[in-house]
Amino acid sequence: MEHTPMPEPLRRAVNQMVYEAVERCQEVMSYAASDVARDWKRMTLYRATDAADTMDSVAMLIAAYCEQVGMDPETLNGYLQLSQQHSRADGPHEEDRAHLAGLLGQAEPAGADEPGAVRMLYSSGQRQAEEARPEDRPEVLFTMACLHGLRAKLCEDLGSLDRLPPEVASMARRVAECLEVPELANT
């Protein structure tokens, strides 16, 4: 198969959809702030699933293009990583519960002592809980600051940054100060 660039209309659509997914992810982070106690469960789940659905749509749009240009179905299925897919309608799986138990320092769930996904995710949760906060990693701090700073600037709500951990808030303010909201061209 020859290598051709992504068609411009598809590229524009993908960029718009990725922007929408990132916007939903920003909202997840905002609702996960420590002082938003009342609605965090509902709103983080809404926005996280909205972001996931949007990214699923991106993948399916690109897959439809690949199918249209004649990509081998087996190759396409491999690229779509179908073995990793499971339905949210099925609810949390044992692996999800094991990961949560590890994060929260709870007892090892059944099956966590056997090789496999349950054991791996329980151990992963334990490591995540024991390691430094993700905000302490420079690349995560930078990403959080950029997303929060962008959202605060676009919403003209720099006060929302006060709810963030101080190191994130400080950097997010600097990001927001550097940004200029683009003026829309009158067409």
Coordinates of C-alpha atoms in Angstrom, one line a residue:
M1 CA 0.0 0.0 0.0
E2 CA 1.4 3.4 -0.9
H3 CA 2.0 6.0 1.7
T4 CA -0.2 9.1 1.2
P5 CA -0.9 11.9 3.6
M6 CA -4.2 12.1 5.4
P7 CA -6.8 13.9 3.2
E8 CA -7.3 17.5 4.3
P9 CA -11.0 17.2 5.1
L10 CA -10.3 14.2 7.2
R11 CA -7.4 15.9 9.0
R12 CA -9.6 18.9 9.8
A13 CA -12.4 16.6 11.2
V14 CA -9.9 14.6 13.3
N15 CA -8.3 17.8 14.7
Q16 CA -11.8 19.1 15.7
M17 CA -12.8 15.9 17.3
V18 CA -9.5 15.6 19.2
Y19 CA -10.0 19.2 20.4
E20 CA -13.5 18.2 21.7
A21 CA -12.0 15.2 23.5
V22 CA -9.3 17.3 25.1
E23 CA -11.9 19.8 26.2
R24 CA -13.9 17.0 27.9
C25 CA -10.6 15.8 29.6
Q26 CA -10.1 19.3 30.9
E27 CA -13.5 19.2 32.4
V28 CA -12.7 15.8 34.0
M29 CA -9.6 17.4 35.6
S30 CA -11.7 20.4 36.8
Y31 CA -14.4 18.2 38.4
A32 CA -11.6 16.1 40.0
A33 CA -10.4 19.2 41.9
S34 CA -10.4 18.7 45.6
D35 CA -13.1 21.2 46.4
V36 CA -15.7 20.0 44.0
A37 CA -17.2 17.4 46.2
R38 CA -20.9 17.4 45.3
D39 CA -21.0 16.5 41.6
W40 CA -17.5 15.0 41.0
K41 CA -18.8 11.4 40.5
R42 CA -21.5 12.3 38.0
M43 CA -19.6 14.9 36.1
T44 CA -16.3 13.1 35.9
L45 CA -18.1 10.0 34.5
Y46 CA -20.1 12.1 32.0
R47 CA -17.1 13.9 30.7
A48 CA -14.7 10.9 30.7
T49 CA -17.2 8.9 28.7
D50 CA -17.9 11.8 26.4
A51 CA -14.1 12.0 25.7
A52 CA -13.9 8.3 25.2
D53 CA -16.8 8.3 22.8
T54 CA -15.3 11.2 20.8
M55 CA -12.0 9.4 20.5
D56 CA -13.8 6.2 19.6
S57 CA -15.5 8.2 16.8
V58 CA -12.0 9.5 15.7
A59 CA -10.8 5.9 15.4
M60 CA -13.8 4.7 13.5
L61 CA -13.6 7.6 11.1
I62 CA -10.0 6.8 10.3
A63 CA -10.9 3.1 10.2
A64 CA -13.6 3.9 7.6
Y65 CA -11.1 5.7 5.5
C66 CA -8.6 2.8 5.8
E67 CA -11.4 0.4 4.8
Q68 CA -12.3 2.7 1.8
V69 CA -8.8 2.8 0.5
G70 CA -8.5 -1.0 0.7
M71 CA -6.6 -1.8 3.9
D72 CA -6.6 -5.5 4.7
P73 CA -9.3 -6.1 7.3
E74 CA -7.0 -8.2 9.5
T75 CA -4.4 -5.4 9.5
L76 CA -7.2 -2.9 10.3
N77 CA -8.5 -5.0 13.2
G78 CA -4.9 -5.2 14.5
Y79 CA -4.5 -1.4 14.4
L80 CA -7.9 -1.0 16.1
Q81 CA -6.6 -3.3 19.0
L82 CA -9.9 -5.1 19.2
S83 CA -8.6 -7.4 21.9
Q84 CA -8.4 -4.5 24.3
Q85 CA -12.0 -3.4 23.7
H86 CA -14.7 -3.9 26.3
S87 CA -18.1 -2.4 26.6
R88 CA -18.9 0.2 29.3
A89 CA -22.4 -1.4 29.4
D90 CA -20.8 -4.4 31.1
G91 CA -19.7 -2.1 34.0
P92 CA -16.4 -2.3 35.7
H93 CA -14.5 -5.6 35.2
E94 CA -12.5 -7.6 37.8
E95 CA -9.3 -5.9 36.5
D96 CA -10.9 -2.4 37.2
R97 CA -11.8 -3.5 40.7
A98 CA -8.3 -4.9 41.3
H99 CA -6.7 -1.6 40.1
L100 CA -8.9 0.4 42.5
A101 CA -8.2 -2.0 45.4
G102 CA -4.4 -1.5 44.7
L103 CA -4.8 2.3 44.6
L104 CA -6.8 2.5 47.8
G105 CA -4.6 0.0 49.7
Q106 CA -7.3 -2.5 50.1
A107 CA -7.0 -6.3 50.4
E108 CA -5.8 -8.2 47.4
P109 CA -8.8 -9.4 45.4
A110 CA -9.4 -13.0 44.4
G111 CA -7.2 -13.9 41.5
A112 CA -4.5 -11.2 42.2
D113 CA -2.1 -13.9 43.3
E114 CA -2.2 -15.6 39.9
P115 CA -0.4 -14.3 36.8
G116 CA -2.7 -12.2 34.6
A117 CA -4.5 -8.9 34.2
V118 CA -6.0 -8.9 37.7
R119 CA -2.6 -9.3 39.4
M120 CA -0.9 -6.8 37.1
L121 CA -3.5 -4.1 37.6
Y122 CA -3.6 -4.6 41.4
S123 CA 0.1 -4.3 41.5
S124 CA 0.0 -1.3 39.2
G125 CA -2.5 0.4 41.5
Q126 CA -0.3 -0.2 44.5
R127 CA 2.7 1.3 42.7
Q128 CA 0.7 4.3 41.6
A129 CA -0.5 4.9 45.2
E130 CA 3.1 4.6 46.6
E131 CA 4.8 6.7 44.0
A132 CA 5.0 10.5 43.9
R133 CA 1.9 12.3 42.9
P134 CA 1.5 12.4 39.1
E135 CA 1.7 16.2 39.4
D136 CA 5.3 15.8 40.6
R137 CA 6.3 14.4 37.2
P138 CA 7.4 17.4 35.0
E139 CA 5.6 16.2 31.9
V140 CA 2.3 15.6 33.8
L141 CA 2.6 19.0 35.6
F142 CA 3.2 20.7 32.3
T143 CA 0.3 19.0 30.6
M144 CA -2.1 19.8 33.5
A145 CA -0.9 23.4 33.7
C146 CA -1.4 23.9 29.9
L147 CA -4.9 22.4 29.9
H148 CA -6.0 24.3 33.0
G149 CA -4.4 27.6 31.8
L150 CA -6.0 27.2 28.4
R151 CA -9.4 26.5 29.9
A152 CA -9.2 29.4 32.4
K153 CA -8.1 31.8 29.6
L154 CA -10.9 30.7 27.2
C155 CA -13.5 30.8 29.9
E156 CA -12.2 34.1 31.3
D157 CA -12.1 32.4 34.7
L158 CA -8.6 32.7 36.1
G159 CA -10.2 32.3 39.6
S160 CA -10.9 28.6 38.8
L161 CA -7.1 28.1 39.1
D162 CA -7.3 28.7 42.8
R163 CA -8.8 25.2 43.3
L164 CA -5.7 23.5 41.9
P165 CA -2.7 22.3 43.8
P166 CA -0.4 25.3 44.2
E167 CA 2.4 24.1 41.8
V168 CA -0.2 23.4 39.0
A169 CA -2.0 26.7 39.7
S170 CA 1.2 28.8 39.5
M171 CA 2.3 27.3 36.2
A172 CA -1.3 27.4 34.8
R173 CA -1.5 31.1 35.6
R174 CA 1.8 31.7 33.7
V175 CA 0.4 29.7 30.7
A176 CA -2.9 31.7 30.8
E177 CA -1.0 35.0 30.9
C178 CA 0.9 34.0 27.8
L179 CA -2.1 33.1 25.7
E180 CA -4.0 35.5 23.5
V181 CA -7.6 34.5 22.7
P182 CA -7.7 34.6 18.9
E183 CA -10.3 36.9 17.3
L184 CA -12.6 35.3 14.9
A185 CA -12.4 36.6 11.4
N186 CA -15.6 38.2 10.1
T187 CA -16.4 36.3 6.9

